[in-house]
Tab-separated table of C-alpha atoms in Angstrom:
chain	number	residue	atom	x	y	z
A	22	UNK	CA	136.218	144.187	-47.677
A	23	UNK	CA	139.367	142.400	-46.699
A	24	UNK	CA	140.739	142.736	-43.212
A	25	UNK	CA	143.682	140.454	-43.767
A	26	UNK	CA	146.897	141.481	-42.056
A	27	UNK	CA	149.192	138.534	-42.349
A	28	UNK	CA	151.961	137.755	-39.846
A	29	UNK	CA	153.928	134.498	-39.875
A	30	UNK	CA	151.941	132.046	-37.801
A	31	UNK	CA	154.736	129.999	-36.263
A	32	UNK	CA	156.571	132.938	-34.729
A	33	UNK	CA	153.496	134.775	-33.597
A	34	UNK	CA	151.766	131.948	-31.819
A	35	UNK	CA	154.919	130.417	-30.364
A	36	UNK	CA	154.524	132.042	-26.957
A	37	UNK	CA	150.921	130.961	-26.668
A	38	UNK	CA	151.353	127.416	-27.959
A	39	UNK	CA	150.396	124.664	-25.589
A	40	UNK	CA	152.714	121.723	-26.014
A	41	UNK	CA	152.087	118.193	-24.868
A	42	UNK	CA	154.560	115.294	-25.034
A	43	UNK	CA	153.763	111.618	-24.633
A	44	UNK	CA	157.421	110.868	-23.819
A	45	UNK	CA	160.851	112.457	-24.204
A	46	UNK	CA	161.545	110.895	-27.617
A	47	UNK	CA	158.366	111.820	-29.528
A	48	UNK	CA	157.718	115.086	-31.360
A	49	UNK	CA	155.743	117.634	-29.351
A	50	UNK	CA	152.073	117.933	-30.201
A	51	UNK	CA	150.929	121.494	-30.865
A	52	UNK	CA	147.428	121.309	-29.439
A	53	UNK	CA	146.666	124.924	-30.441
A	54	UNK	CA	147.429	124.047	-34.060
A	55	UNK	CA	145.275	120.906	-33.838
A	56	UNK	CA	142.395	122.874	-32.369
A	57	UNK	CA	142.791	125.588	-35.004
A	58	UNK	CA	142.768	122.976	-37.767
A	59	UNK	CA	139.474	121.581	-36.456
A	60	UNK	CA	138.015	125.084	-36.156
A	61	UNK	CA	138.998	126.156	-39.666
A	62	UNK	CA	137.625	122.912	-41.079
A	63	UNK	CA	134.281	123.366	-39.289
A	64	UNK	CA	134.023	127.028	-40.238
A	65	UNK	CA	134.652	126.166	-43.892
A	66	UNK	CA	132.322	123.156	-44.172
A	67	UNK	CA	129.717	123.687	-41.436
A	68	UNK	CA	129.329	127.473	-41.519
A	69	UNK	CA	130.630	129.309	-44.587
A	70	UNK	CA	129.902	126.870	-47.420
A	71	UNK	CA	126.403	125.980	-46.075
A	72	UNK	CA	125.613	129.702	-45.860
A	73	UNK	CA	126.521	130.177	-49.522
A	74	UNK	CA	124.618	127.028	-50.531
A	75	UNK	CA	121.474	128.328	-48.820
A	76	UNK	CA	121.933	131.749	-50.425
A	77	UNK	CA	122.122	130.150	-53.865
A	78	UNK	CA	119.053	127.997	-53.175
A	79	UNK	CA	117.057	131.012	-51.963
A	80	UNK	CA	118.186	132.992	-55.016
A	81	UNK	CA	116.668	130.292	-57.238
A	82	UNK	CA	113.407	130.472	-55.276
A	83	UNK	CA	113.398	134.242	-55.774
A	84	UNK	CA	114.025	133.883	-59.516
A	85	UNK	CA	111.171	131.361	-59.741
A	86	UNK	CA	108.810	133.650	-57.812
A	87	UNK	CA	109.626	136.558	-60.116
A	88	UNK	CA	109.227	134.390	-63.236
A	89	UNK	CA	105.716	133.535	-62.036
A	90	UNK	CA	104.805	137.225	-62.323
A	91	UNK	CA	105.067	136.903	-66.104
A	92	UNK	CA	102.035	134.636	-66.283
A	93	UNK	CA	99.658	137.104	-64.655
A	94	UNK	CA	100.608	139.304	-61.750
A	95	UNK	CA	98.504	139.266	-58.582
A	96	UNK	CA	99.036	140.686	-55.113
A	97	UNK	CA	99.567	137.117	-53.849
A	98	UNK	CA	102.293	136.451	-56.419
A	99	UNK	CA	103.947	139.775	-55.645
A	100	UNK	CA	103.933	139.004	-51.914
A	101	UNK	CA	105.462	135.589	-52.661
A	102	UNK	CA	108.282	137.356	-54.516
A	103	UNK	CA	108.744	139.753	-51.594
A	104	UNK	CA	108.955	136.874	-49.112
A	105	UNK	CA	111.436	135.084	-51.380
A	106	UNK	CA	113.553	138.266	-51.359
A	107	UNK	CA	113.466	138.380	-47.524
A	108	UNK	CA	114.365	134.671	-47.363
A	109	UNK	CA	117.362	135.161	-49.682
A	110	UNK	CA	118.431	138.210	-47.739
A	111	UNK	CA	118.899	136.207	-44.515
A	112	UNK	CA	121.837	133.955	-45.577
A	113	UNK	CA	123.496	136.832	-47.417
A	114	UNK	CA	123.444	139.059	-44.341
A	115	UNK	CA	124.692	136.097	-42.301
A	116	UNK	CA	127.651	135.866	-44.687
A	117	UNK	CA	128.866	139.414	-44.128
A	118	UNK	CA	131.142	138.395	-41.263
A	119	UNK	CA	133.297	136.564	-43.821
A	120	UNK	CA	133.520	138.876	-46.809
A	121	UNK	CA	136.960	137.568	-47.691
A	122	UNK	CA	138.059	135.107	-50.362
A	123	UNK	CA	136.234	134.852	-53.714
A	124	UNK	CA	133.372	137.222	-52.809
A	125	UNK	CA	136.072	139.885	-52.599
A	126	UNK	CA	138.832	138.725	-54.927
A	127	UNK	CA	136.438	137.797	-57.759
A	128	UNK	CA	134.451	141.008	-57.346
A	129	UNK	CA	131.174	139.150	-56.714
A	130	UNK	CA	129.894	141.367	-53.888
A	131	UNK	CA	128.933	144.364	-56.093
A	132	UNK	CA	126.713	142.159	-58.293
A	133	UNK	CA	124.817	140.973	-55.220
A	134	UNK	CA	124.551	143.848	-52.752
A	135	UNK	CA	125.363	147.299	-54.162
A	136	UNK	CA	123.421	150.258	-52.846
A	137	UNK	CA	121.941	152.805	-53.042
A	138	UNK	CA	119.976	151.974	-56.180
A	139	UNK	CA	120.757	154.241	-59.133
A	140	UNK	CA	117.118	155.106	-59.830
A	141	UNK	CA	118.028	157.594	-62.578
A	142	UNK	CA	119.869	155.046	-64.693
A	143	UNK	CA	117.340	152.322	-63.837
A	144	UNK	CA	114.465	154.507	-65.034
A	145	UNK	CA	116.423	155.293	-68.202
A	146	UNK	CA	116.816	151.591	-68.968
A	147	UNK	CA	113.138	150.938	-68.264
A	148	UNK	CA	112.203	153.759	-70.654
A	149	UNK	CA	114.551	152.516	-73.371
A	150	UNK	CA	113.956	149.941	-76.081
A	151	UNK	CA	116.823	147.748	-74.902
A	152	UNK	CA	116.168	144.010	-74.884
A	153	UNK	CA	116.367	143.038	-71.232
A	154	UNK	CA	118.245	139.787	-70.795
A	155	UNK	CA	120.468	138.332	-68.091
A	156	UNK	CA	123.487	139.166	-70.235
A	157	UNK	CA	122.342	142.782	-70.593
A	158	UNK	CA	121.911	143.115	-66.814
A	159	UNK	CA	125.288	141.443	-66.231
A	160	UNK	CA	126.887	144.366	-68.062
A	161	UNK	CA	125.282	147.055	-65.884
A	162	UNK	CA	126.780	148.693	-62.822
A	163	UNK	CA	126.153	147.069	-59.451
A	164	UNK	CA	123.735	149.843	-58.455
A	165	UNK	CA	121.331	148.688	-61.203
A	166	UNK	CA	121.217	145.034	-60.153
A	167	UNK	CA	121.374	142.752	-57.142
A	168	UNK	CA	119.347	142.734	-53.934
A	169	UNK	CA	118.414	146.396	-53.743
A	170	UNK	CA	117.364	146.911	-57.351
A	171	UNK	CA	115.107	143.860	-56.979
A	172	UNK	CA	113.892	145.245	-53.635
A	173	UNK	CA	113.031	148.623	-55.184
A	174	UNK	CA	111.069	147.044	-58.034
A	175	UNK	CA	108.984	144.623	-55.944
A	176	UNK	CA	108.436	146.717	-52.798
A	177	UNK	CA	108.233	150.229	-54.261
A	178	UNK	CA	109.389	153.199	-52.242
A	179	UNK	CA	107.356	152.429	-49.100
A	180	UNK	CA	106.752	148.657	-49.143
A	181	UNK	CA	103.124	149.134	-50.224
A	182	UNK	CA	103.405	148.898	-54.005
A	183	UNK	CA	100.348	146.980	-55.304
A	184	UNK	CA	100.588	144.388	-58.058
A	185	UNK	CA	98.477	146.637	-60.278
A	186	UNK	CA	101.272	149.246	-60.230
A	187	UNK	CA	103.813	146.865	-61.778
A	188	UNK	CA	104.461	147.574	-65.455
A	189	UNK	CA	105.278	144.889	-68.057
A	190	UNK	CA	108.665	146.563	-68.525
A	191	UNK	CA	109.414	146.331	-64.775
A	192	UNK	CA	108.519	142.629	-64.786
A	193	UNK	CA	110.768	142.112	-67.806
A	194	UNK	CA	113.606	143.823	-65.926
A	195	UNK	CA	112.875	141.809	-62.767
A	196	UNK	CA	113.091	138.496	-64.600
A	197	UNK	CA	116.458	139.414	-66.128
A	198	UNK	CA	117.906	140.929	-62.944
A	199	UNK	CA	116.957	137.922	-60.787
A	200	UNK	CA	118.587	135.606	-63.348
A	201	UNK	CA	121.757	137.723	-63.148
A	202	UNK	CA	121.533	137.678	-59.343
A	203	UNK	CA	121.159	133.876	-59.313
A	204	UNK	CA	124.246	133.517	-61.517
A	205	UNK	CA	126.261	135.619	-59.058
A	206	UNK	CA	125.210	133.519	-56.052
A	207	UNK	CA	126.010	130.336	-58.009
A	208	UNK	CA	129.466	131.681	-58.823
A	209	UNK	CA	130.043	132.402	-55.144
A	210	UNK	CA	128.843	128.945	-54.081
A	211	UNK	CA	130.964	127.183	-56.716
A	212	UNK	CA	134.051	129.128	-55.756
A	213	UNK	CA	133.948	127.440	-52.329
A	214	UNK	CA	132.767	123.977	-53.433
A	215	UNK	CA	135.090	121.047	-54.166
A	216	UNK	CA	133.537	120.754	-57.634
A	217	UNK	CA	134.475	124.383	-58.309
A	218	UNK	CA	137.465	126.430	-57.180
A	219	UNK	CA	137.448	124.670	-53.788
A	220	UNK	CA	138.319	127.713	-51.702
A	221	UNK	CA	136.916	125.842	-48.695
A	222	UNK	CA	139.899	123.484	-48.854
A	223	UNK	CA	142.285	126.427	-49.151
A	224	UNK	CA	140.817	127.908	-45.982
A	225	UNK	CA	140.506	124.649	-44.026
A	226	UNK	CA	144.094	123.613	-44.827
A	227	UNK	CA	145.676	126.940	-43.866
A	228	UNK	CA	149.259	126.462	-42.781
A	229	UNK	CA	149.334	123.061	-44.482
A	230	UNK	CA	148.562	122.328	-48.127
A	231	UNK	CA	146.856	125.668	-48.782
A	232	UNK	CA	148.587	127.797	-51.389
A	233	UNK	CA	146.627	130.901	-50.352
A	234	UNK	CA	146.791	130.734	-46.558
A	235	UNK	CA	150.407	129.908	-45.815
A	236	UNK	CA	149.729	130.002	-42.074
A	237	UNK	CA	146.806	129.285	-39.789
A	238	UNK	CA	147.275	132.714	-38.347
A	239	UNK	CA	146.419	134.330	-41.677
A	240	UNK	CA	143.087	132.457	-41.733
A	241	UNK	CA	142.369	133.439	-38.126
A	242	UNK	CA	143.159	137.035	-39.009
A	243	UNK	CA	140.530	136.960	-41.731
A	244	UNK	CA	137.951	135.502	-39.340
A	245	UNK	CA	138.636	137.808	-36.387
A	246	UNK	CA	138.997	140.790	-38.706
A	247	UNK	CA	135.772	139.853	-40.467
A	248	UNK	CA	133.824	139.683	-37.211
A	249	UNK	CA	135.158	143.051	-36.059
A	250	UNK	CA	134.649	144.510	-39.526
A	251	UNK	CA	130.962	143.726	-39.832
A	252	UNK	CA	130.395	145.165	-36.345
A	253	UNK	CA	132.102	148.338	-37.547
A	254	UNK	CA	129.975	148.462	-40.691
A	255	UNK	CA	126.712	147.968	-38.787
A	256	UNK	CA	127.492	150.480	-36.017
A	257	UNK	CA	129.412	153.154	-37.899
A	258	UNK	CA	127.777	152.843	-41.317
A	259	UNK	CA	124.420	151.142	-41.501
A	260	UNK	CA	123.122	152.606	-38.217
A	261	UNK	CA	125.167	155.777	-37.860
A	262	UNK	CA	124.640	157.419	-41.249
A	263	UNK	CA	120.808	157.380	-41.337
A	264	UNK	CA	120.683	158.343	-37.632
A	265	UNK	CA	123.110	161.260	-37.626
A	266	UNK	CA	121.978	162.607	-41.001
A	267	UNK	CA	118.285	161.978	-40.181
A	268	UNK	CA	117.938	160.603	-43.690
A	269	UNK	CA	116.117	157.388	-44.553
A	270	UNK	CA	117.613	157.393	-48.037
A	271	UNK	CA	120.834	156.361	-46.260
A	272	UNK	CA	119.098	153.233	-44.926
A	273	UNK	CA	120.244	150.130	-46.785
A	274	UNK	CA	117.006	148.091	-46.925
A	275	UNK	CA	114.682	151.081	-46.830
A	276	UNK	CA	112.162	149.853	-49.437
A	277	UNK	CA	111.342	146.613	-47.615
A	278	UNK	CA	111.722	147.890	-44.037
A	279	UNK	CA	114.027	144.918	-43.517
A	280	UNK	CA	116.890	146.732	-41.784
A	281	UNK	CA	116.296	145.333	-38.283
A	282	UNK	CA	116.480	141.789	-39.667
A	283	UNK	CA	119.526	142.702	-41.785
A	284	UNK	CA	121.471	144.096	-38.830
A	285	UNK	CA	120.526	141.179	-36.567
A	286	UNK	CA	121.626	138.712	-39.233
A	287	UNK	CA	124.930	140.576	-39.574
A	288	UNK	CA	125.589	139.969	-35.876
A	289	UNK	CA	124.323	136.383	-36.219
A	290	UNK	CA	127.071	136.034	-38.822
A	291	UNK	CA	129.506	136.890	-36.033
A	292	UNK	CA	127.766	134.412	-33.722
A	293	UNK	CA	127.948	131.639	-36.329
A	294	UNK	CA	131.694	132.114	-36.742
A	295	UNK	CA	132.305	132.439	-33.028
A	296	UNK	CA	130.352	129.312	-32.092
A	297	UNK	CA	130.921	127.262	-35.260
A	298	UNK	CA	127.220	126.846	-35.957
A	299	UNK	CA	124.848	127.447	-38.857
A	300	UNK	CA	121.266	126.227	-38.819
A	301	UNK	CA	121.338	122.581	-37.762
A	302	UNK	CA	125.121	122.410	-38.201
A	303	UNK	CA	127.210	122.429	-35.044
A	304	UNK	CA	131.001	122.391	-34.928
A	305	UNK	CA	133.956	124.168	-33.392
A	306	UNK	CA	134.256	127.932	-33.589
A	307	UNK	CA	136.573	130.704	-32.472
A	308	UNK	CA	135.075	130.352	-28.990
A	309	UNK	CA	137.081	127.144	-28.539
A	310	UNK	CA	140.379	129.027	-28.791
A	311	UNK	CA	139.267	131.985	-26.674
A	312	UNK	CA	137.805	129.800	-23.914
A	313	UNK	CA	141.014	127.752	-23.695
A	314	UNK	CA	142.969	130.904	-22.904
A	315	UNK	CA	140.415	133.065	-21.099
A	316	UNK	CA	137.061	131.547	-20.169
A	317	UNK	CA	135.845	134.828	-18.682
A	318	UNK	CA	136.444	136.637	-21.969
A	319	UNK	CA	134.687	133.862	-23.881
A	320	UNK	CA	131.592	134.192	-21.697
A	321	UNK	CA	131.630	137.961	-22.152
A	322	UNK	CA	131.887	137.715	-25.945
A	323	UNK	CA	128.916	135.343	-26.036
A	324	UNK	CA	126.889	137.708	-23.833
A	325	UNK	CA	127.839	140.767	-25.910
A	326	UNK	CA	126.784	139.036	-29.135
A	327	UNK	CA	123.360	138.183	-27.710
A	328	UNK	CA	123.001	141.677	-26.223
A	329	UNK	CA	123.756	143.306	-29.581
A	330	UNK	CA	121.179	141.145	-31.393
A	331	UNK	CA	118.562	141.952	-28.745
A	332	UNK	CA	119.321	145.693	-28.834
A	333	UNK	CA	118.932	145.789	-32.606
A	334	UNK	CA	115.588	144.041	-32.288
A	335	UNK	CA	114.475	146.671	-29.773
A	336	UNK	CA	114.647	149.466	-32.385
A	337	UNK	CA	110.897	149.760	-32.805
A	338	UNK	CA	108.584	150.077	-34.645
A	339	UNK	CA	111.361	149.754	-37.252
A	340	UNK	CA	114.874	151.129	-37.694
A	341	UNK	CA	113.679	153.529	-40.381
A	342	UNK	CA	111.091	155.044	-38.051
A	343	UNK	CA	113.166	154.749	-34.857
A	344	UNK	CA	115.874	157.080	-36.215
A	345	UNK	CA	113.248	159.847	-35.960
A	346	UNK	CA	110.906	158.726	-33.176
A	347	UNK	CA	112.869	156.364	-30.921
A	348	UNK	CA	116.455	157.562	-31.101
A	349	UNK	CA	117.361	156.167	-27.672
A	350	UNK	CA	116.749	152.635	-28.898
A	351	UNK	CA	118.933	153.266	-31.945
A	352	UNK	CA	121.835	154.701	-29.955
A	353	UNK	CA	121.541	151.785	-27.511
A	354	UNK	CA	121.797	149.293	-30.373
A	355	UNK	CA	124.722	151.179	-31.853
A	356	UNK	CA	126.499	151.179	-28.471
A	357	UNK	CA	125.967	147.432	-28.058
A	358	UNK	CA	127.492	146.701	-31.466
A	359	UNK	CA	130.393	149.095	-30.856
A	360	UNK	CA	131.100	147.334	-27.544
A	361	UNK	CA	131.291	143.995	-29.353
A	362	UNK	CA	133.549	145.490	-32.024
A	363	UNK	CA	135.903	146.861	-29.354
A	364	UNK	CA	136.078	143.456	-27.667
A	365	UNK	CA	137.066	141.734	-30.911
A	366	UNK	CA	139.581	144.417	-31.877
A	367	UNK	CA	141.004	144.537	-28.354
A	368	UNK	CA	140.965	141.554	-26.046
A	369	UNK	CA	140.059	138.844	-28.553
A	370	UNK	CA	142.772	139.950	-30.977
A	371	UNK	CA	145.299	140.262	-28.156
A	372	UNK	CA	144.386	136.780	-26.941
A	373	UNK	CA	144.441	134.965	-30.285
A	374	UNK	CA	146.802	137.075	-32.394
A	375	UNK	CA	149.381	138.590	-30.028
């Protein structure tokens, strides 16, 4: 996804720019631009890059847990692999508020998070005599690799698959597909790191030395658009389709029953960008710009983010069951996320990107 809609920064923000002068002979200081520079720098180095680093680290843990299945599978080893999958899922879902840059332009997303799983083609590969290697998996369609293919193989169709049901061929596939998955997360991490393509510097230096973001506004557009976009995807796709069609096969993380956590982490992705935080990291976020112009709106955005996360958590006993047995909780969660989306697309955009 790419929600970029570029407009020249200098002209667009001119009316809203706060100017301070130390005396009549010095150049005016654009405090909005200074604040935006600090925000973009913190989002790049304290939020986005650390999220991708953690994803890559968790992907390695998952690959190691799956490799351990080759030396004798037990229920304990299988559960360790399942927990490693859940742990890797968290930073990925918390990255979906910023699905711009290399994850989009390099086509990395489909190798990590395509769904639904193409069970027909997956079963055909498992039944074949093909030698299953990372390179073989790399050449398959996204719906035969990444998070959800791994999820299907280690959780089964109802999250109760015992270790004894795993076949040697499935383990062989798992080892190769987790190696392919790890390579994709490493590519994403390196594309933002200074030792790689250094996209973090491109983003942080928007409107300055960046050759990709020729204005700060274009970077802000990606951030605000990304926050609104993931709200749209959660409310109108991930929640709406299984609910209105009454069809669990439309649920993204149906095999692991991890959808509540997925959706909450999607909105935490919004929270991380808005506040400039990730884990123990704390910096400046979009909130700084909103609060400077409209402190009431800033407080409302913060409250709506927390309300959406809480409403998603209230879909019990799980999203997959609540769409049939607790629809009120699902529609309440959907409404909370839609309200947040409307605030970003309306008042926040009007305030920051008039």
